[in-house]
PDB file of C-alpha atoms in Angstrom:
ATOM      1  CA  MET A   1       9.826  -0.050  19.740  1.00 37.00           C
ATOM      2  CA  SER A   2      11.639  -1.795  16.907  1.00 38.00           C
ATOM      3  CA  GLY A   3      10.503  -3.074  13.540  1.00 40.00           C
ATOM      4  CA  GLY A   4       9.810  -6.699  12.725  1.00 44.00           C
ATOM      5  CA  LYS A   5       7.425  -9.180  11.171  1.00 51.00           C
ATOM      6  CA  LYS A   6       4.785  -8.641  13.837  1.00 58.00           C
ATOM      7  CA  GLY A   7       4.981  -4.892  14.175  1.00 66.00           C
ATOM      8  CA  GLY A   8       7.045  -1.868  14.963  1.00 70.00           C
ATOM      9  CA  PHE A   9       7.864   1.701  14.030  1.00 64.00           C
ATOM     10  CA  LEU A  10       9.288   2.306  10.549  1.00 66.00           C
ATOM     11  CA  VAL A  11      10.243   5.282   8.402  1.00 67.00           C
ATOM     12  CA  SER A  12       9.970   5.817   4.628  1.00 57.00           C
ATOM     13  CA  SER A  13       9.294   2.263   3.479  1.00 49.00           C
ATOM     14  CA  HIS A  14       9.984   1.915  -0.249  1.00 50.00           C
ATOM     15  CA  LEU A  15      10.966  -0.612  -2.863  1.00 48.00           C
ATOM     16  CA  GLN A  16      14.662  -1.119  -3.437  1.00 52.00           C
ATOM     17  CA  GLY A  17      15.389   0.463  -6.790  1.00 53.00           C
ATOM     18  CA  GLU A  18      12.599   3.043  -6.688  1.00 57.00           C
ATOM     19  CA  ALA A  19      13.780   6.463  -7.815  1.00 58.00           C
ATOM     20  CA  VAL A  20      11.270   8.215  -5.527  1.00 66.00           C
ATOM     21  CA  GLN A  21      11.120   7.320  -1.849  1.00 73.00           C
ATOM     22  CA  ASN A  22       8.042   7.433   0.358  1.00 83.00           C
ATOM     23  CA  TRP A  23       7.672  10.411   2.703  1.00 91.00           C
ATOM     24  CA  ARG A  24       6.050   8.848   5.744  1.00 92.00           C
ATOM     25  CA  GLU A  25       6.460   7.318   9.158  1.00 92.00           C
ATOM     26  CA  PHE A  26       4.245   4.487  10.331  1.00 91.00           C
ATOM     27  CA  VAL A  27       3.470   2.013  13.076  1.00 89.00           C
ATOM     28  CA  THR A  28       2.322  -1.452  12.049  1.00 91.00           C
ATOM     29  CA  TYR A  29       1.223  -4.529  13.964  1.00 89.00           C
ATOM     30  CA  LEU A  30      -0.872  -7.681  13.586  1.00 94.00           C
ATOM     31  CA  THR A  31      -4.219  -7.736  15.349  1.00 95.00           C
ATOM     32  CA  TYR A  32      -5.699 -11.013  14.027  1.00 96.00           C
ATOM     33  CA  PRO A  33      -5.500 -13.868  14.587  1.00 94.00           C
ATOM     34  CA  ILE A  34      -5.319 -12.995  18.279  1.00 94.00           C
ATOM     35  CA  LYS A  35      -2.582 -15.582  18.888  1.00 92.00           C
ATOM     36  CA  ALA A  36      -0.330 -13.653  16.491  1.00 90.00           C
ATOM     37  CA  ARG A  37      -0.472 -10.452  18.519  1.00 93.00           C
ATOM     38  CA  ASP A  38       2.864  -9.339  19.922  1.00 92.00           C
ATOM     39  CA  TYR A  39       1.958  -6.789  22.575  1.00 91.00           C
ATOM     40  CA  SER A  40       5.618  -5.935  23.145  1.00 89.00           C
ATOM     41  CA  ARG A  41       5.497  -4.123  19.788  1.00 87.00           C
ATOM     42  CA  TRP A  42       2.292  -2.226  20.535  1.00 86.00           C
ATOM     43  CA  PRO A  43       2.684   1.390  21.675  1.00 82.00           C
ATOM     44  CA  GLU A  44       2.455   1.906  25.435  1.00 84.00           C
ATOM     45  CA  LYS A  45       1.282   5.494  25.068  1.00 85.00           C
ATOM     46  CA  PRO A  46      -1.172   7.118  25.018  1.00 88.00           C
ATOM     47  CA  GLU A  47      -2.805   5.392  27.971  1.00 91.00           C
ATOM     48  CA  GLY A  48      -5.586   3.040  26.929  1.00 92.00           C
ATOM     49  CA  TRP A  49      -4.124   2.456  23.470  1.00 90.00           C
ATOM     50  CA  ARG A  50      -4.267  -1.316  23.743  1.00 92.00           C
ATOM     51  CA  ALA A  51      -7.915  -1.497  24.819  1.00 95.00           C
ATOM     52  CA  VAL A  52      -9.047   0.964  22.155  1.00 94.00           C
ATOM     53  CA  THR A  53      -7.068  -0.822  19.439  1.00 93.00           C
ATOM     54  CA  GLU A  54      -8.456  -4.228  20.389  1.00 96.00           C
ATOM     55  CA  ALA A  55     -12.028  -2.904  20.237  1.00 97.00           C
ATOM     56  CA  TYR A  56     -11.361  -1.016  16.978  1.00 97.00           C
ATOM     57  CA  SER A  57      -9.793  -4.024  15.250  1.00 97.00           C
ATOM     58  CA  GLU A  58     -12.683  -6.265  16.301  1.00 97.00           C
ATOM     59  CA  GLU A  59     -15.273  -3.850  14.908  1.00 98.00           C
ATOM     60  CA  LEU A  60     -13.387  -3.491  11.628  1.00 98.00           C
ATOM     61  CA  MET A  61     -12.979  -7.236  11.254  1.00 98.00           C
ATOM     62  CA  ASN A  62     -16.752  -7.569  11.648  1.00 98.00           C
ATOM     63  CA  LEU A  63     -17.347  -4.759   9.147  1.00 98.00           C
ATOM     64  CA  ALA A  64     -14.964  -6.305   6.618  1.00 98.00           C
ATOM     65  CA  CYS A  65     -16.714  -9.681   6.895  1.00 97.00           C
ATOM     66  CA  LYS A  66     -20.107  -8.039   6.344  1.00 98.00           C
ATOM     67  CA  LEU A  67     -18.814  -6.274   3.236  1.00 98.00           C
ATOM     68  CA  LEU A  68     -17.431  -9.562   1.914  1.00 98.00           C
ATOM     69  CA  GLU A  69     -20.842 -11.138   2.490  1.00 98.00           C
ATOM     70  CA  VAL A  70     -22.434  -8.451   0.311  1.00 98.00           C
ATOM     71  CA  LEU A  71     -19.881  -9.052  -2.436  1.00 97.00           C
ATOM     72  CA  SER A  72     -20.414 -12.824  -2.203  1.00 98.00           C
ATOM     73  CA  GLU A  73     -24.149 -12.425  -2.677  1.00 97.00           C
ATOM     74  CA  ALA A  74     -23.516 -10.063  -5.596  1.00 96.00           C
ATOM     75  CA  MET A  75     -21.623 -12.945  -7.217  1.00 96.00           C
ATOM     76  CA  ASP A  76     -24.580 -15.296  -6.580  1.00 96.00           C
ATOM     77  CA  LEU A  77     -22.563 -17.251  -4.020  1.00 97.00           C
ATOM     78  CA  GLU A  78     -23.316 -18.133  -0.423  1.00 97.00           C
ATOM     79  CA  LYS A  79     -22.731 -15.251   1.997  1.00 97.00           C
ATOM     80  CA  GLU A  80     -19.637 -16.766   3.570  1.00 97.00           C
ATOM     81  CA  ALA A  81     -17.944 -17.697   0.265  1.00 98.00           C
ATOM     82  CA  LEU A  82     -15.315 -14.939   0.220  1.00 98.00           C
ATOM     83  CA  THR A  83     -14.630 -15.191   3.941  1.00 97.00           C
ATOM     84  CA  LYS A  84     -14.215 -18.961   3.723  1.00 97.00           C
ATOM     85  CA  ALA A  85     -11.811 -18.530   0.798  1.00 98.00           C
ATOM     86  CA  CYS A  86      -9.519 -16.663   3.191  1.00 97.00           C
ATOM     87  CA  VAL A  87      -9.311 -19.828   5.359  1.00 96.00           C
ATOM     88  CA  ASP A  88      -8.150 -18.008   8.523  1.00 93.00           C
ATOM     89  CA  MET A  89      -8.308 -14.278   7.853  1.00 95.00           C
ATOM     90  CA  ASP A  90      -5.627 -12.154   9.440  1.00 95.00           C
ATOM     91  CA  GLN A  91      -5.675  -8.434  10.064  1.00 97.00           C
ATOM     92  CA  LYS A  92      -2.893  -5.864  10.047  1.00 96.00           C
ATOM     93  CA  VAL A  93      -3.216  -2.267  11.191  1.00 95.00           C
ATOM     94  CA  ILE A  94      -0.932   0.463   9.833  1.00 95.00           C
ATOM     95  CA  ILE A  95      -1.046   3.980  11.239  1.00 93.00           C
ATOM     96  CA  ASN A  96       0.494   6.343   8.682  1.00 95.00           C
ATOM     97  CA  PHE A  97       1.901   9.765   9.464  1.00 95.00           C
ATOM     98  CA  TYR A  98       2.844  11.925   6.484  1.00 95.00           C
ATOM     99  CA  PRO A  99       4.826  14.981   7.656  1.00 94.00           C
ATOM    100  CA  LYS A 100       4.424  18.185   5.706  1.00 94.00           C
ATOM    101  CA  CYS A 101       7.076  18.236   3.019  1.00 93.00           C
ATOM    102  CA  PRO A 102       9.044  21.297   1.849  1.00 92.00           C
ATOM    103  CA  GLN A 103       9.217  19.920  -1.713  1.00 91.00           C
ATOM    104  CA  PRO A 104       6.162  17.672  -2.208  1.00 91.00           C
ATOM    105  CA  ASP A 105       6.676  17.518  -5.975  1.00 88.00           C
ATOM    106  CA  LEU A 106       9.885  15.524  -5.447  1.00 86.00           C
ATOM    107  CA  THR A 107       8.370  12.685  -3.422  1.00 88.00           C
ATOM    108  CA  LEU A 108       5.238  10.688  -2.612  1.00 90.00           C
ATOM    109  CA  GLY A 109       3.664   9.814   0.702  1.00 90.00           C
ATOM    110  CA  LEU A 110       3.205   6.297  -0.622  1.00 90.00           C
ATOM    111  CA  ARG A 111       4.024   5.075  -4.128  1.00 91.00           C
ATOM    112  CA  ARG A 112       1.418   3.792  -6.558  1.00 92.00           C
ATOM    113  CA  HIS A 113       0.304   0.254  -5.674  1.00 94.00           C
ATOM    114  CA  THR A 114      -2.544  -2.166  -5.118  1.00 96.00           C
ATOM    115  CA  ASP A 115      -3.006  -3.939  -1.799  1.00 97.00           C
ATOM    116  CA  PRO A 116      -2.201  -7.661  -2.000  1.00 97.00           C
ATOM    117  CA  GLY A 117      -4.899  -8.815   0.440  1.00 97.00           C
ATOM    118  CA  THR A 118      -8.659  -9.220   0.310  1.00 98.00           C
ATOM    119  CA  ILE A 119     -10.136  -5.933   1.522  1.00 98.00           C
ATOM    120  CA  THR A 120      -8.769  -2.765   3.134  1.00 98.00           C
ATOM    121  CA  LEU A 121     -10.597  -0.239   5.283  1.00 98.00           C
ATOM    122  CA  LEU A 122      -8.984   3.202   5.431  1.00 98.00           C
ATOM    123  CA  LEU A 123      -9.814   5.951   7.910  1.00 97.00           C
ATOM    124  CA  GLN A 124      -8.237   9.267   6.899  1.00 95.00           C
ATOM    125  CA  ASP A 125      -8.199  12.720   8.465  1.00 96.00           C
ATOM    126  CA  GLN A 126      -9.585  15.828   6.795  1.00 96.00           C
ATOM    127  CA  VAL A 127      -6.286  16.851   5.147  1.00 96.00           C
ATOM    128  CA  GLY A 128      -6.615  14.375   2.290  1.00 93.00           C
ATOM    129  CA  GLY A 129      -3.929  12.945   0.044  1.00 96.00           C
ATOM    130  CA  LEU A 130      -5.291   9.613  -1.164  1.00 97.00           C
ATOM    131  CA  GLN A 131      -5.483   9.373  -4.953  1.00 97.00           C
ATOM    132  CA  ALA A 132      -6.774   6.631  -7.256  1.00 97.00           C
ATOM    133  CA  THR A 133      -6.379   5.908 -10.962  1.00 97.00           C
ATOM    134  CA  ARG A 134      -8.462   3.950 -13.455  1.00 95.00           C
ATOM    135  CA  ASP A 135      -6.220   4.372 -16.500  1.00 95.00           C
ATOM    136  CA  GLY A 136      -2.873   2.984 -15.428  1.00 93.00           C
ATOM    137  CA  GLY A 137      -1.631   6.149 -13.751  1.00 94.00           C
ATOM    138  CA  ASN A 138      -2.241   8.616 -16.603  1.00 96.00           C
ATOM    139  CA  THR A 139      -4.738  10.568 -14.525  1.00 97.00           C
ATOM    140  CA  TRP A 140      -5.316  10.656 -10.778  1.00 97.00           C
ATOM    141  CA  VAL A 141      -8.481  11.432  -8.841  1.00 97.00           C
ATOM    142  CA  THR A 142      -8.230  12.700  -5.259  1.00 96.00           C
ATOM    143  CA  VAL A 143     -10.450  10.770  -2.855  1.00 96.00           C
ATOM    144  CA  GLN A 144     -11.951  13.588  -0.799  1.00 95.00           C
ATOM    145  CA  PRO A 145     -12.173  12.775   2.927  1.00 96.00           C
ATOM    146  CA  VAL A 146     -15.626  12.332   4.421  1.00 96.00           C
ATOM    147  CA  GLU A 147     -15.624  12.733   8.199  1.00 94.00           C
ATOM    148  CA  GLY A 148     -16.439   9.465   9.973  1.00 92.00           C
ATOM    149  CA  ALA A 149     -16.450   7.432   6.753  1.00 96.00           C
ATOM    150  CA  PHE A 150     -14.154   4.629   5.641  1.00 97.00           C
ATOM    151  CA  VAL A 151     -12.590   4.252   2.215  1.00 98.00           C
ATOM    152  CA  VAL A 152     -13.024   0.632   1.093  1.00 98.00           C
ATOM    153  CA  ASN A 153     -10.340  -0.750  -1.206  1.00 97.00           C
ATOM    154  CA  LEU A 154     -10.454  -4.199  -2.727  1.00 97.00           C
ATOM    155  CA  GLY A 155      -7.078  -5.916  -2.851  1.00 98.00           C
ATOM    156  CA  ASP A 156      -5.490  -8.311  -5.342  1.00 98.00           C
ATOM    157  CA  HIS A 157      -6.891 -11.360  -3.558  1.00 98.00           C
ATOM    158  CA  GLY A 158     -10.454 -10.029  -3.670  1.00 98.00           C
ATOM    159  CA  HIS A 159      -9.982  -9.075  -7.314  1.00 98.00           C
ATOM    160  CA  TYR A 160      -8.875 -12.583  -8.258  1.00 98.00           C
ATOM    161  CA  LEU A 161     -11.605 -14.332  -6.251  1.00 98.00           C
ATOM    162  CA  SER A 162     -14.224 -12.306  -8.146  1.00 98.00           C
ATOM    163  CA  ASN A 163     -12.432 -13.025 -11.450  1.00 97.00           C
ATOM    164  CA  GLY A 164     -11.870  -9.307 -11.916  1.00 96.00           C
ATOM    165  CA  ARG A 165     -15.537  -8.430 -11.588  1.00 95.00           C
ATOM    166  CA  PHE A 166     -14.689  -6.300  -8.565  1.00 96.00           C
ATOM    167  CA  LYS A 167     -11.598  -4.257  -9.359  1.00 96.00           C
ATOM    168  CA  LYS A 168      -8.554  -3.887  -7.134  1.00 97.00           C
ATOM    169  CA  ALA A 169      -7.900  -0.301  -6.121  1.00 97.00           C
ATOM    170  CA  ASP A 170      -4.869   1.228  -7.865  1.00 97.00           C
ATOM    171  CA  HIS A 171      -3.881   4.090  -5.575  1.00 97.00           C
ATOM    172  CA  ARG A 172      -1.170   6.237  -3.990  1.00 96.00           C
ATOM    173  CA  ALA A 173      -0.768   8.913  -1.316  1.00 96.00           C
ATOM    174  CA  VAL A 174       0.606  12.402  -1.935  1.00 95.00           C
ATOM    175  CA  VAL A 175       1.964  14.929   0.544  1.00 95.00           C
ATOM    176  CA  ASN A 176       1.858  18.719   0.771  1.00 94.00           C
ATOM    177  CA  SER A 177       3.938  21.556   2.188  1.00 95.00           C
ATOM    178  CA  ASN A 178       1.275  23.036   4.466  1.00 95.00           C
ATOM    179  CA  TYR A 179      -0.134  20.216   6.574  1.00 95.00           C
ATOM    180  CA  SER A 180       0.838  16.855   8.006  1.00 96.00           C
ATOM    181  CA  ARG A 181      -1.578  13.992   7.396  1.00 96.00           C
ATOM    182  CA  LEU A 182      -2.693  10.958   9.386  1.00 96.00           C
ATOM    183  CA  SER A 183      -4.491   7.811   8.225  1.00 96.00           C
ATOM    184  CA  ILE A 184      -5.252   4.364   9.648  1.00 97.00           C
ATOM    185  CA  ALA A 185      -5.328   1.451   7.215  1.00 98.00           C
ATOM    186  CA  THR A 186      -6.723  -1.899   8.320  1.00 98.00           C
ATOM    187  CA  PHE A 187      -5.868  -4.787   6.014  1.00 98.00           C
ATOM    188  CA  GLN A 188      -7.802  -8.051   5.986  1.00 98.00           C
ATOM    189  CA  ASN A 189      -5.684 -10.745   4.356  1.00 98.00           C
ATOM    190  CA  PRO A 190      -6.121 -14.477   3.705  1.00 97.00           C
ATOM    191  CA  ALA A 191      -3.964 -17.139   5.334  1.00 96.00           C
ATOM    192  CA  PRO A 192      -0.681 -17.858   3.493  1.00 96.00           C
ATOM    193  CA  GLU A 193      -1.974 -21.284   2.447  1.00 97.00           C
ATOM    194  CA  ALA A 194      -5.325 -19.957   1.139  1.00 98.00           C
ATOM    195  CA  ILE A 195      -5.953 -20.804  -2.509  1.00 97.00           C
ATOM    196  CA  VAL A 196      -6.154 -17.868  -4.899  1.00 98.00           C
ATOM    197  CA  TYR A 197      -8.439 -18.557  -7.861  1.00 98.00           C
ATOM    198  CA  PRO A 198     -11.816 -17.250  -9.081  1.00 98.00           C
ATOM    199  CA  LEU A 199     -14.699 -18.638  -7.047  1.00 97.00           C
ATOM    200  CA  LYS A 200     -17.020 -18.262 -10.011  1.00 95.00           C
ATOM    201  CA  VAL A 201     -16.313 -17.740 -13.703  1.00 95.00           C
ATOM    202  CA  ARG A 202     -19.223 -16.497 -15.758  1.00 91.00           C
ATOM    203  CA  GLU A 203     -20.001 -18.154 -19.062  1.00 91.00           C
ATOM    204  CA  GLY A 204     -17.913 -16.804 -21.919  1.00 92.00           C
ATOM    205  CA  VAL A 205     -15.384 -15.166 -19.574  1.00 94.00           C
ATOM    206  CA  LYS A 206     -11.825 -16.444 -19.102  1.00 96.00           C
ATOM    207  CA  PRO A 207     -10.303 -16.873 -15.644  1.00 96.00           C
ATOM    208  CA  VAL A 208      -7.933 -14.039 -14.675  1.00 96.00           C
ATOM    209  CA  LEU A 209      -5.453 -16.646 -13.399  1.00 96.00           C
ATOM    210  CA  ASP A 210      -4.019 -19.560 -15.335  1.00 94.00           C
ATOM    211  CA  GLU A 211      -3.976 -21.864 -12.332  1.00 96.00           C
ATOM    212  CA  PRO A 212      -4.772 -21.923  -8.617  1.00 97.00           C
ATOM    213  CA  ILE A 213      -1.906 -20.715  -6.404  1.00 97.00           C
ATOM    214  CA  THR A 214      -1.498 -20.053  -2.712  1.00 98.00           C
ATOM    215  CA  PHE A 215      -1.683 -16.527  -1.362  1.00 97.00           C
ATOM    216  CA  SER A 216       1.931 -16.870  -0.254  1.00 97.00           C
ATOM    217  CA  GLU A 217       3.003 -17.606  -3.827  1.00 97.00           C
ATOM    218  CA  MET A 218       0.814 -14.816  -5.190  1.00 97.00           C
ATOM    219  CA  TYR A 219       2.481 -12.349  -2.836  1.00 96.00           C
ATOM    220  CA  LYS A 220       5.978 -13.464  -3.856  1.00 95.00           C
ATOM    221  CA  ARG A 221       5.138 -13.033  -7.539  1.00 94.00           C
ATOM    222  CA  LYS A 222       3.678  -9.596  -6.874  1.00 93.00           C
ATOM    223  CA  MET A 223       6.791  -8.400  -5.051  1.00 90.00           C
ATOM    224  CA  SER A 224       9.075  -9.779  -7.772  1.00 91.00           C
ATOM    225  CA  LYS A 225       7.062  -7.972 -10.443  1.00 87.00           C
ATOM    226  CA  ASP A 226       7.107  -4.706  -8.474  1.00 79.00           C
ATOM    227  CA  LEU A 227      10.893  -4.905  -8.145  1.00 80.00           C
ATOM    228  CA  GLU A 228      11.266  -5.539 -11.885  1.00 80.00           C
ATOM    229  CA  LEU A 229       9.152  -2.465 -12.627  1.00 70.00           C
ATOM    230  CA  ALA A 230      11.148  -0.347 -10.174  1.00 66.00           C
ATOM    231  CA  ARG A 231      14.588  -1.022 -11.662  1.00 65.00           C
ATOM    232  CA  PRO A 232      14.001   0.627 -15.090  1.00 59.00           C
ATOM    233  CA  LYS A 233      12.646   3.724 -13.316  1.00 56.00           C
ATOM    234  CA  LYS A 234      15.800   3.976 -11.228  1.00 55.00           C
ATOM    235  CA  LEU A 235      18.079   3.450 -14.244  1.00 56.00           C
ATOM    236  CA  ALA A 236      16.201   6.083 -16.237  1.00 53.00           C
ATOM    237  CA  ASN A 237      16.485   8.523 -13.352  1.00 53.00           C
ATOM    238  CA  GLU A 238      20.227   7.852 -12.970  1.00 51.00           C
ATOM    239  CA  LYS A 239      20.737   8.315 -16.740  1.00 54.00           C
ATOM    240  CA  GLN A 240      18.919  11.645 -16.647  1.00 54.00           C
ATOM    241  CA  LEU A 241      21.052  12.846 -13.736  1.00 54.00           C
ATOM    242  CA  SER A 242      24.248  11.768 -15.523  1.00 61.00           C
ATOM    243  CA  GLU A 243      23.219  13.610 -18.685  1.00 55.00           C
ATOM    244  CA  GLU A 244      22.460  16.767 -16.702  1.00 56.00           C
ATOM    245  CA  GLU A 245      25.822  16.587 -14.904  1.00 59.00           C
ATOM    246  CA  LEU A 246      27.642  16.065 -18.221  1.00 62.00           C
ATOM    247  CA  LYS A 247      25.812  19.025 -19.727  1.00 62.00           C
ATOM    248  CA  GLN A 248      26.831  21.222 -16.812  1.00 63.00           C
ATOM    249  CA  GLU A 249      30.464  20.127 -17.141  1.00 59.00           C
ATOM    250  CA  THR A 250      30.401  20.830 -20.893  1.00 62.00           C
ATOM    251  CA  ASN A 251      29.054  24.336 -20.317  1.00 64.00           C
ATOM    252  CA  VAL A 252      31.843  25.215 -17.889  1.00 59.00           C
ATOM    253  CA  LYS A 253      34.275  27.620 -19.572  1.00 61.00           C
ATOM    254  CA  PRO A 254      37.894  26.432 -19.176  1.00 60.00           C
ATOM    255  CA  LYS A 255      40.262  28.806 -17.350  1.00 58.00           C
ATOM    256  CA  SER A 256      42.998  30.553 -19.302  1.00 58.00           C
ATOM    257  CA  PHE A 257      46.711  30.076 -18.599  1.00 48.00           C
ATOM    258  CA  GLU A 258      46.815  33.478 -16.922  1.00 57.00           C
ATOM    259  CA  GLU A 259      43.796  32.706 -14.686  1.00 58.00           C
ATOM    260  CA  ILE A 260      45.325  29.445 -13.482  1.00 50.00           C
ATOM    261  CA  PHE A 261      48.582  31.064 -12.350  1.00 51.00           C
ATOM    262  CA  THR A 262      47.147  34.345 -11.112  1.00 51.00           C
TER     263      THR A 262
END
């Protein structure tokens, strides 16, 4: 199975320029809209995978829509407001495998990020490794696994539609040297042409966006910003390595004339 826009098997996906690479393998594929499914990129084994995945994705799409209805009502909007704002919601499933790592302090399972879409449902095993931050990455809280429960993350799109009332989840995944870890993330995203802008702005509160944009444009801006943030980290890391190498060279005692010709 090869990688591509509609699915495939990939290893260690990371931003170009990041000093730390992701320690993971994953399979990803589109499950909604149904017409976008490319079954040639779906795993053939184990037997029954396709039927189970189709049923699982349908149930999670229904669950996601119900959760968006609750959030819509919490904003004093009609139940379908957030779902309608997605125009034609798509769904992507990513199955993450994080192998045990001999030096977990030198890498991450998945770098710090927020999901670009509307809402994400994560099913994780009992190993754990998901962490979230509320202070810009200064401190991290481990999200302890609860058997049979989903972790619900709001994405950038959901954050903007609520005008920041419901916060996007700033998170990462870490690895360990004792156990491998498995998780299944199901992303519900709006259509590329969906308009991104607060559905309701409370009195006395400014909109979190200056103007309405499409989800496609929002995603492009997000990726550009992430790349800009990654470059200084890489340069700083390269500078530190160069300084350490120079220090080592400086500390090397030069050989005497006799030692050279001995």
